[in-house]
Amino acid sequence: MQLTRVPPLAAALLLATLAAGPVEAQARPDTLALSCQEAAGLVTRSGAIVLGTGPNIYDRYVSQIRYCSGAEQLKAEWVKTRDNPQCFVGYTCYVPSRDNGLGR
């Protein structure tokens, strides 16, 4: 039986891959299970984060305009949390309409 020597770099990569284990999807935080302070804190610390706000309902919330793309603006957002039915968590990014809300 002939043994083959594995290069050290290949062995290290193999071990690192095996040690990492299976990749698990991270569930998005649910505002209904968080306090208002916890939900707002997540947005502030993350800068931009997707939060669940109900069954199969979610959106991306941001803390500053820099997390929006060039043509987007900020819109203040309030969501329901465990302790507050109208908790200000931050903003969503949106593209203002060309008709400036005149309904054309």
CSV table of C-alpha atoms in Angstrom, one decimal:
chain,number,residue,atom,x,y,z
A,1,MET,CA,0.0,0.0,0.0
A,2,GLN,CA,1.4,3.4,-1.0
A,3,LEU,CA,0.7,6.4,1.2
A,4,THR,CA,0.3,9.8,-0.4
A,5,ARG,CA,1.5,12.9,1.4
A,6,VAL,CA,-1.1,15.7,1.6
A,7,PRO,CA,0.4,19.2,1.2
A,8,PRO,CA,0.2,21.1,4.4
A,9,LEU,CA,-2.0,23.9,2.9
A,10,ALA,CA,-4.5,21.4,1.5
A,11,ALA,CA,-4.7,19.6,4.9
A,12,ALA,CA,-5.2,22.9,6.7
A,13,LEU,CA,-8.0,23.9,4.3
A,14,LEU,CA,-9.7,20.5,4.7
A,15,LEU,CA,-9.6,20.7,8.5
A,16,ALA,CA,-10.9,24.2,8.5
A,17,THR,CA,-13.8,23.2,6.3
A,18,LEU,CA,-14.7,20.2,8.4
A,19,ALA,CA,-14.4,22.2,11.6
A,20,ALA,CA,-16.8,24.9,10.3
A,21,GLY,CA,-19.6,22.3,10.3
A,22,PRO,CA,-22.9,22.7,8.4
A,23,VAL,CA,-23.9,26.2,7.3
A,24,GLU,CA,-27.1,27.2,9.0
A,25,ALA,CA,-29.4,30.0,7.8
A,26,GLN,CA,-29.7,32.8,10.3
A,27,ALA,CA,-33.3,33.6,11.1
A,28,ARG,CA,-34.1,37.3,10.8
A,29,PRO,CA,-35.0,38.9,14.2
A,30,ASP,CA,-38.7,39.1,14.8
A,31,THR,CA,-39.8,42.5,16.3
A,32,LEU,CA,-42.8,40.8,17.9
A,33,ALA,CA,-40.4,38.9,20.2
A,34,LEU,CA,-38.2,42.0,20.9
A,35,SER,CA,-38.7,45.0,23.1
A,36,CYS,CA,-38.8,48.4,21.4
A,37,GLN,CA,-35.4,49.2,22.8
A,38,GLU,CA,-33.9,45.9,21.5
A,39,ALA,CA,-35.4,46.3,18.0
A,40,ALA,CA,-34.2,49.9,17.7
A,41,GLY,CA,-30.8,48.9,19.0
A,42,LEU,CA,-30.4,46.2,16.3
A,43,VAL,CA,-31.0,48.8,13.6
A,44,THR,CA,-28.7,51.3,15.2
A,45,ARG,CA,-25.8,48.8,15.7
A,46,SER,CA,-26.2,47.1,12.3
A,47,GLY,CA,-26.7,50.2,10.2
A,48,ALA,CA,-29.0,48.1,8.0
A,49,ILE,CA,-30.9,45.0,8.9
A,50,VAL,CA,-33.9,42.9,7.7
A,51,LEU,CA,-36.4,42.5,10.5
A,52,GLY,CA,-39.5,40.3,10.6
A,53,THR,CA,-42.6,42.3,11.7
A,54,GLY,CA,-45.2,39.6,11.6
A,55,PRO,CA,-45.9,36.2,10.0
A,56,ASN,CA,-44.2,36.2,6.6
A,57,ILE,CA,-43.7,40.0,6.8
A,58,TYR,CA,-40.3,41.6,6.8
A,59,ASP,CA,-38.5,44.7,5.6
A,60,ARG,CA,-35.1,46.3,5.6
A,61,TYR,CA,-34.5,49.0,8.1
A,62,VAL,CA,-31.6,51.4,8.2
A,63,SER,CA,-30.2,53.9,10.7
A,64,GLN,CA,-28.9,56.5,8.2
A,65,ILE,CA,-29.2,57.6,4.6
A,66,ARG,CA,-25.8,56.1,3.8
A,67,TYR,CA,-27.3,52.7,3.8
A,68,CYS,CA,-29.7,53.6,0.9
A,69,SER,CA,-28.8,53.8,-2.8
A,70,GLY,CA,-28.2,57.1,-4.6
A,71,ALA,CA,-31.8,57.9,-5.6
A,72,GLU,CA,-33.4,56.7,-2.4
A,73,GLN,CA,-34.6,58.8,0.5
A,74,LEU,CA,-35.4,57.9,4.1
A,75,LYS,CA,-38.9,57.2,5.4
A,76,ALA,CA,-39.4,56.9,9.2
A,77,GLU,CA,-40.8,53.6,10.3
A,78,TRP,CA,-42.7,52.4,13.3
A,79,VAL,CA,-43.3,48.7,14.0
A,80,LYS,CA,-45.1,46.6,16.5
A,81,THR,CA,-42.8,45.1,19.2
A,82,ARG,CA,-43.4,43.0,22.3
A,83,ASP,CA,-43.9,46.0,24.5
A,84,ASN,CA,-44.9,48.8,22.1
A,85,PRO,CA,-47.5,48.7,19.2
A,86,GLN,CA,-45.8,51.8,17.6
A,87,CYS,CA,-42.1,51.6,18.1
A,88,PHE,CA,-39.8,53.8,16.1
A,89,VAL,CA,-37.0,51.5,14.9
A,90,GLY,CA,-35.4,53.6,12.2
A,91,TYR,CA,-36.0,54.2,8.5
A,92,THR,CA,-36.7,52.4,5.3
A,93,CYS,CA,-35.2,53.5,1.9
A,94,TYR,CA,-37.6,54.5,-0.8
A,95,VAL,CA,-37.5,56.1,-4.2
A,96,PRO,CA,-39.7,59.2,-4.2
A,97,SER,CA,-42.3,59.2,-7.0
A,98,ARG,CA,-41.8,61.6,-9.9
A,99,ASP,CA,-45.2,63.2,-9.4
A,100,ASN,CA,-44.3,64.3,-5.8
A,101,GLY,CA,-47.4,62.7,-4.4
A,102,LEU,CA,-49.8,64.6,-6.6
A,103,GLY,CA,-51.4,61.3,-7.7
A,104,ARG,CA,-50.9,61.8,-11.5
